[in-house]
């Protein structure tokens, strides 16, 4: 019975990691850059919920999604678009700079102390002898719906197919009349919206935020994206679910729970040694 509860918790946490990992993998697949400020969008979403929670929880959630989406667009326009033709190292350093900027602004505005964010007390769900947090079940169901919806959006909408075209060959997509800048901006907007939702579900799980709130989930989600295959949407989903299950299973065993993060990164190293492109990643020939 305990194993089933641990598994459900792992799937729920994996869904959160998958939502964050999708932002990493979409940006990398389309813009060929690693947005290390992505984890801090989660933190911004958490503080947006805190600010608007006094009005209404639904208003707070909507405001968080809208604010993070707009923030993602602004960050892309201001920080990354001018570096579109720059070296990967310059873009990476800029992303790290944006990350520290967001953390510093949060510290200036809200202080460095942790703040409790109680979105809603959803209680517990009893199924036979199983007693599971309702928040865990909602997180699991919502993450599944979001991932299915995103997959359908990419496969069956005009913008989604344009994203696939840009990820395969940016120059050929441009020749076909696709607006590359618009597609990259849309990618940042979708990734940031997913990050805000991940922040919501993470707050439901751990009702406390601080300026570095999104740092560790961001790193773990990046690990999930690499495990699944960076640039692959199904890979990000698979990597997130696997990492969530591994984390919850390790935390359930007292003897190895202190080494959970080390085990997660050890799995990353092993997978990269066996399959450097990740589980669902594909090798791509670089054009000269």
JSON list of C-alpha atoms in Angstrom, two decimals, residues 66-210:
[
{"chain": "A", "resi": 66, "resn": "UNK", "atom": "CA", "xyz": [-0.29, 35.61, -17.59]},
{"chain": "A", "resi": 67, "resn": "UNK", "atom": "CA", "xyz": [2.57, 37.35, -15.77]},
{"chain": "A", "resi": 68, "resn": "UNK", "atom": "CA", "xyz": [5.04, 34.50, -16.37]},
{"chain": "A", "resi": 69, "resn": "UNK", "atom": "CA", "xyz": [4.05, 34.26, -20.04]},
{"chain": "A", "resi": 70, "resn": "UNK", "atom": "CA", "xyz": [4.64, 37.99, -20.52]},
{"chain": "A", "resi": 71, "resn": "UNK", "atom": "CA", "xyz": [7.90, 37.77, -18.57]},
{"chain": "A", "resi": 72, "resn": "UNK", "atom": "CA", "xyz": [9.11, 34.96, -20.84]},
{"chain": "A", "resi": 73, "resn": "UNK", "atom": "CA", "xyz": [8.35, 37.07, -23.91]},
{"chain": "A", "resi": 74, "resn": "UNK", "atom": "CA", "xyz": [10.12, 40.14, -22.45]},
{"chain": "A", "resi": 75, "resn": "UNK", "atom": "CA", "xyz": [13.19, 38.13, -21.44]},
{"chain": "A", "resi": 76, "resn": "UNK", "atom": "CA", "xyz": [13.43, 36.64, -24.93]},
{"chain": "A", "resi": 77, "resn": "UNK", "atom": "CA", "xyz": [13.04, 40.03, -26.64]},
{"chain": "A", "resi": 78, "resn": "UNK", "atom": "CA", "xyz": [15.40, 41.96, -24.36]},
{"chain": "A", "resi": 79, "resn": "UNK", "atom": "CA", "xyz": [18.08, 39.43, -23.38]},
{"chain": "A", "resi": 80, "resn": "UNK", "atom": "CA", "xyz": [18.17, 36.68, -26.01]},
{"chain": "A", "resi": 81, "resn": "UNK", "atom": "CA", "xyz": [17.00, 38.12, -29.33]},
{"chain": "A", "resi": 82, "resn": "UNK", "atom": "CA", "xyz": [20.00, 40.52, -29.65]},
{"chain": "A", "resi": 83, "resn": "UNK", "atom": "CA", "xyz": [22.26, 37.45, -29.23]},
{"chain": "A", "resi": 84, "resn": "UNK", "atom": "CA", "xyz": [20.53, 35.39, -31.93]},
{"chain": "A", "resi": 85, "resn": "UNK", "atom": "CA", "xyz": [23.76, 35.07, -33.94]},
{"chain": "A", "resi": 86, "resn": "UNK", "atom": "CA", "xyz": [26.17, 35.09, -31.00]},
{"chain": "A", "resi": 87, "resn": "UNK", "atom": "CA", "xyz": [28.22, 32.17, -29.70]},
{"chain": "A", "resi": 88, "resn": "UNK", "atom": "CA", "xyz": [26.52, 29.60, -27.42]},
{"chain": "A", "resi": 89, "resn": "UNK", "atom": "CA", "xyz": [28.82, 30.67, -24.57]},
{"chain": "A", "resi": 90, "resn": "UNK", "atom": "CA", "xyz": [27.61, 34.29, -24.76]},
{"chain": "A", "resi": 91, "resn": "UNK", "atom": "CA", "xyz": [23.97, 33.14, -24.66]},
{"chain": "A", "resi": 92, "resn": "UNK", "atom": "CA", "xyz": [24.69, 30.79, -21.74]},
{"chain": "A", "resi": 93, "resn": "UNK", "atom": "CA", "xyz": [26.35, 33.55, -19.71]},
{"chain": "A", "resi": 94, "resn": "UNK", "atom": "CA", "xyz": [23.40, 35.85, -20.46]},
{"chain": "A", "resi": 95, "resn": "UNK", "atom": "CA", "xyz": [20.94, 33.19, -19.28]},
{"chain": "A", "resi": 96, "resn": "UNK", "atom": "CA", "xyz": [22.84, 32.82, -16.01]},
{"chain": "A", "resi": 97, "resn": "UNK", "atom": "CA", "xyz": [22.84, 36.61, -15.65]},
{"chain": "A", "resi": 98, "resn": "UNK", "atom": "CA", "xyz": [19.06, 36.76, -16.18]},
{"chain": "A", "resi": 99, "resn": "UNK", "atom": "CA", "xyz": [18.66, 34.04, -13.55]},
{"chain": "A", "resi": 100, "resn": "UNK", "atom": "CA", "xyz": [20.61, 36.00, -10.93]},
{"chain": "A", "resi": 101, "resn": "UNK", "atom": "CA", "xyz": [18.78, 39.19, -11.91]},
{"chain": "A", "resi": 102, "resn": "UNK", "atom": "CA", "xyz": [15.37, 37.62, -11.27]},
{"chain": "A", "resi": 103, "resn": "UNK", "atom": "CA", "xyz": [16.54, 36.15, -7.95]},
{"chain": "A", "resi": 104, "resn": "UNK", "atom": "CA", "xyz": [17.98, 39.50, -6.84]},
{"chain": "A", "resi": 105, "resn": "UNK", "atom": "CA", "xyz": [14.82, 41.41, -7.79]},
{"chain": "A", "resi": 106, "resn": "UNK", "atom": "CA", "xyz": [12.72, 38.91, -5.83]},
{"chain": "A", "resi": 107, "resn": "UNK", "atom": "CA", "xyz": [15.00, 39.33, -2.82]},
{"chain": "A", "resi": 108, "resn": "UNK", "atom": "CA", "xyz": [14.77, 43.14, -3.02]},
{"chain": "A", "resi": 109, "resn": "UNK", "atom": "CA", "xyz": [10.96, 43.13, -3.34]},
{"chain": "A", "resi": 110, "resn": "UNK", "atom": "CA", "xyz": [9.98, 40.26, -1.03]},
{"chain": "A", "resi": 111, "resn": "UNK", "atom": "CA", "xyz": [13.05, 39.76, 1.17]},
{"chain": "A", "resi": 112, "resn": "UNK", "atom": "CA", "xyz": [15.16, 36.64, 1.58]},
{"chain": "A", "resi": 113, "resn": "UNK", "atom": "CA", "xyz": [12.93, 34.90, 4.15]},
{"chain": "A", "resi": 114, "resn": "UNK", "atom": "CA", "xyz": [10.66, 32.06, 3.06]},
{"chain": "A", "resi": 115, "resn": "UNK", "atom": "CA", "xyz": [6.97, 32.90, 2.78]},
{"chain": "A", "resi": 116, "resn": "UNK", "atom": "CA", "xyz": [4.11, 30.46, 3.15]},
{"chain": "A", "resi": 117, "resn": "UNK", "atom": "CA", "xyz": [1.66, 30.23, 0.27]},
{"chain": "A", "resi": 118, "resn": "UNK", "atom": "CA", "xyz": [-1.52, 28.32, 1.04]},
{"chain": "A", "resi": 119, "resn": "UNK", "atom": "CA", "xyz": [-3.41, 28.23, -2.27]},
{"chain": "A", "resi": 120, "resn": "UNK", "atom": "CA", "xyz": [-6.15, 25.93, -1.00]},
{"chain": "A", "resi": 121, "resn": "UNK", "atom": "CA", "xyz": [-6.64, 23.17, 1.55]},
{"chain": "A", "resi": 122, "resn": "UNK", "atom": "CA", "xyz": [-7.84, 20.37, -0.71]},
{"chain": "A", "resi": 123, "resn": "UNK", "atom": "CA", "xyz": [-7.82, 17.67, 1.95]},
{"chain": "A", "resi": 124, "resn": "UNK", "atom": "CA", "xyz": [-7.24, 13.97, 1.38]},
{"chain": "A", "resi": 125, "resn": "UNK", "atom": "CA", "xyz": [-8.79, 11.32, -0.85]},
{"chain": "A", "resi": 126, "resn": "UNK", "atom": "CA", "xyz": [-9.58, 7.88, 0.58]},
{"chain": "A", "resi": 127, "resn": "UNK", "atom": "CA", "xyz": [-9.81, 4.92, -1.80]},
{"chain": "A", "resi": 128, "resn": "UNK", "atom": "CA", "xyz": [-10.20, 1.73, 0.20]},
{"chain": "A", "resi": 129, "resn": "UNK", "atom": "CA", "xyz": [-7.16, 1.66, 2.46]},
{"chain": "A", "resi": 130, "resn": "UNK", "atom": "CA", "xyz": [-5.33, 4.29, 0.39]},
{"chain": "A", "resi": 131, "resn": "UNK", "atom": "CA", "xyz": [-5.18, 7.85, 1.74]},
{"chain": "A", "resi": 132, "resn": "UNK", "atom": "CA", "xyz": [-3.73, 10.27, -0.83]},
{"chain": "A", "resi": 133, "resn": "UNK", "atom": "CA", "xyz": [-3.51, 14.07, -0.86]},
{"chain": "A", "resi": 134, "resn": "UNK", "atom": "CA", "xyz": [-6.07, 15.53, -3.27]},
{"chain": "A", "resi": 135, "resn": "UNK", "atom": "CA", "xyz": [-3.40, 18.03, -4.40]},
{"chain": "A", "resi": 136, "resn": "UNK", "atom": "CA", "xyz": [-1.22, 15.10, -5.51]},
{"chain": "A", "resi": 137, "resn": "UNK", "atom": "CA", "xyz": [-4.05, 13.60, -7.57]},
{"chain": "A", "resi": 138, "resn": "UNK", "atom": "CA", "xyz": [-4.92, 16.98, -9.14]},
{"chain": "A", "resi": 139, "resn": "UNK", "atom": "CA", "xyz": [-1.26, 17.59, -9.99]},
{"chain": "A", "resi": 140, "resn": "UNK", "atom": "CA", "xyz": [-0.99, 14.18, -11.64]},
{"chain": "A", "resi": 141, "resn": "UNK", "atom": "CA", "xyz": [-4.20, 14.57, -13.67]},
{"chain": "A", "resi": 142, "resn": "UNK", "atom": "CA", "xyz": [-3.49, 18.17, -14.70]},
{"chain": "A", "resi": 143, "resn": "UNK", "atom": "CA", "xyz": [0.08, 17.39, -15.75]},
{"chain": "A", "resi": 144, "resn": "UNK", "atom": "CA", "xyz": [-1.14, 14.49, -17.90]},
{"chain": "A", "resi": 145, "resn": "UNK", "atom": "CA", "xyz": [-3.79, 16.68, -19.55]},
{"chain": "A", "resi": 146, "resn": "UNK", "atom": "CA", "xyz": [-1.28, 19.51, -20.14]},
{"chain": "A", "resi": 147, "resn": "UNK", "atom": "CA", "xyz": [1.31, 17.20, -21.68]},
{"chain": "A", "resi": 148, "resn": "UNK", "atom": "CA", "xyz": [-1.26, 15.54, -23.98]},
{"chain": "A", "resi": 149, "resn": "UNK", "atom": "CA", "xyz": [-2.61, 18.96, -25.00]},
{"chain": "A", "resi": 150, "resn": "UNK", "atom": "CA", "xyz": [0.90, 20.25, -25.75]},
{"chain": "A", "resi": 151, "resn": "UNK", "atom": "CA", "xyz": [1.71, 17.18, -27.81]},
{"chain": "A", "resi": 152, "resn": "UNK", "atom": "CA", "xyz": [-1.49, 17.64, -29.85]},
{"chain": "A", "resi": 153, "resn": "UNK", "atom": "CA", "xyz": [-0.76, 21.36, -30.23]},
{"chain": "A", "resi": 154, "resn": "UNK", "atom": "CA", "xyz": [2.68, 20.66, -31.67]},
{"chain": "A", "resi": 155, "resn": "UNK", "atom": "CA", "xyz": [1.46, 17.91, -34.00]},
{"chain": "A", "resi": 156, "resn": "UNK", "atom": "CA", "xyz": [-1.83, 19.31, -35.29]},
{"chain": "A", "resi": 157, "resn": "UNK", "atom": "CA", "xyz": [-1.74, 23.12, -35.23]},
{"chain": "A", "resi": 158, "resn": "UNK", "atom": "CA", "xyz": [-0.11, 25.42, -37.77]},
{"chain": "A", "resi": 159, "resn": "UNK", "atom": "CA", "xyz": [2.12, 27.06, -35.15]},
{"chain": "A", "resi": 160, "resn": "UNK", "atom": "CA", "xyz": [3.07, 23.66, -33.69]},
{"chain": "A", "resi": 161, "resn": "UNK", "atom": "CA", "xyz": [4.08, 22.29, -37.09]},
{"chain": "A", "resi": 162, "resn": "UNK", "atom": "CA", "xyz": [6.06, 25.48, -37.70]},
{"chain": "A", "resi": 163, "resn": "UNK", "atom": "CA", "xyz": [7.88, 24.81, -34.41]},
{"chain": "A", "resi": 164, "resn": "UNK", "atom": "CA", "xyz": [8.75, 21.32, -35.60]},
{"chain": "A", "resi": 165, "resn": "UNK", "atom": "CA", "xyz": [9.98, 22.71, -38.93]},
{"chain": "A", "resi": 166, "resn": "UNK", "atom": "CA", "xyz": [12.19, 25.30, -37.21]},
{"chain": "A", "resi": 167, "resn": "UNK", "atom": "CA", "xyz": [13.62, 22.67, -34.87]},
{"chain": "A", "resi": 168, "resn": "UNK", "atom": "CA", "xyz": [14.53, 20.45, -37.84]},
{"chain": "A", "resi": 169, "resn": "UNK", "atom": "CA", "xyz": [16.06, 23.10, -40.13]},
{"chain": "A", "resi": 170, "resn": "UNK", "atom": "CA", "xyz": [15.83, 26.79, -39.31]},
{"chain": "A", "resi": 171, "resn": "UNK", "atom": "CA", "xyz": [17.11, 28.00, -42.69]},
{"chain": "A", "resi": 172, "resn": "UNK", "atom": "CA", "xyz": [14.74, 25.79, -44.67]},
{"chain": "A", "resi": 173, "resn": "UNK", "atom": "CA", "xyz": [11.83, 26.92, -42.47]},
{"chain": "A", "resi": 174, "resn": "UNK", "atom": "CA", "xyz": [12.72, 30.56, -43.16]},
{"chain": "A", "resi": 175, "resn": "UNK", "atom": "CA", "xyz": [12.75, 29.88, -46.91]},
{"chain": "A", "resi": 176, "resn": "UNK", "atom": "CA", "xyz": [9.27, 28.37, -46.57]},
{"chain": "A", "resi": 177, "resn": "UNK", "atom": "CA", "xyz": [7.99, 31.68, -45.16]},
{"chain": "A", "resi": 178, "resn": "UNK", "atom": "CA", "xyz": [7.95, 30.79, -41.46]},
{"chain": "A", "resi": 179, "resn": "UNK", "atom": "CA", "xyz": [8.56, 33.75, -39.15]},
{"chain": "A", "resi": 180, "resn": "UNK", "atom": "CA", "xyz": [11.45, 32.42, -37.06]},
{"chain": "A", "resi": 181, "resn": "UNK", "atom": "CA", "xyz": [11.34, 35.26, -34.53]},
{"chain": "A", "resi": 182, "resn": "UNK", "atom": "CA", "xyz": [7.63, 34.74, -33.88]},
{"chain": "A", "resi": 183, "resn": "UNK", "atom": "CA", "xyz": [8.09, 30.99, -33.41]},
{"chain": "A", "resi": 184, "resn": "UNK", "atom": "CA", "xyz": [10.94, 31.46, -30.93]},
{"chain": "A", "resi": 185, "resn": "UNK", "atom": "CA", "xyz": [8.89, 34.04, -29.00]},
{"chain": "A", "resi": 186, "resn": "UNK", "atom": "CA", "xyz": [5.92, 31.64, -28.91]},
{"chain": "A", "resi": 187, "resn": "UNK", "atom": "CA", "xyz": [8.20, 28.91, -27.61]},
{"chain": "A", "resi": 188, "resn": "UNK", "atom": "CA", "xyz": [9.38, 31.10, -24.73]},
{"chain": "A", "resi": 189, "resn": "UNK", "atom": "CA", "xyz": [5.76, 32.09, -23.98]},
{"chain": "A", "resi": 190, "resn": "UNK", "atom": "CA", "xyz": [4.56, 28.47, -23.84]},
{"chain": "A", "resi": 191, "resn": "UNK", "atom": "CA", "xyz": [7.57, 27.35, -21.79]},
{"chain": "A", "resi": 192, "resn": "UNK", "atom": "CA", "xyz": [7.06, 30.18, -19.30]},
{"chain": "A", "resi": 193, "resn": "UNK", "atom": "CA", "xyz": [3.33, 29.41, -18.97]},
{"chain": "A", "resi": 194, "resn": "UNK", "atom": "CA", "xyz": [4.20, 25.77, -18.24]},
{"chain": "A", "resi": 195, "resn": "UNK", "atom": "CA", "xyz": [6.77, 26.92, -15.67]},
{"chain": "A", "resi": 196, "resn": "UNK", "atom": "CA", "xyz": [4.13, 29.02, -13.89]},
{"chain": "A", "resi": 197, "resn": "UNK", "atom": "CA", "xyz": [1.80, 26.00, -13.71]},
{"chain": "A", "resi": 198, "resn": "UNK", "atom": "CA", "xyz": [4.67, 23.87, -12.42]},
{"chain": "A", "resi": 199, "resn": "UNK", "atom": "CA", "xyz": [5.24, 26.56, -9.77]},
{"chain": "A", "resi": 200, "resn": "UNK", "atom": "CA", "xyz": [1.57, 26.32, -8.76]},
{"chain": "A", "resi": 201, "resn": "UNK", "atom": "CA", "xyz": [1.72, 22.54, -8.37]},
{"chain": "A", "resi": 202, "resn": "UNK", "atom": "CA", "xyz": [5.05, 22.76, -6.54]},
{"chain": "A", "resi": 203, "resn": "UNK", "atom": "CA", "xyz": [3.52, 25.27, -4.09]},
{"chain": "A", "resi": 204, "resn": "UNK", "atom": "CA", "xyz": [0.61, 22.87, -3.54]},
{"chain": "A", "resi": 205, "resn": "UNK", "atom": "CA", "xyz": [3.22, 20.25, -2.67]},
{"chain": "A", "resi": 206, "resn": "UNK", "atom": "CA", "xyz": [5.54, 22.47, -0.59]},
{"chain": "A", "resi": 207, "resn": "UNK", "atom": "CA", "xyz": [3.68, 25.67, 0.47]},
{"chain": "A", "resi": 208, "resn": "UNK", "atom": "CA", "xyz": [6.76, 27.84, 0.92]},
{"chain": "A", "resi": 209, "resn": "UNK", "atom": "CA", "xyz": [8.66, 30.11, -1.49]},
{"chain": "A", "resi": 210, "resn": "UNK", "atom": "CA", "xyz": [11.86, 32.18, -1.43]}
]
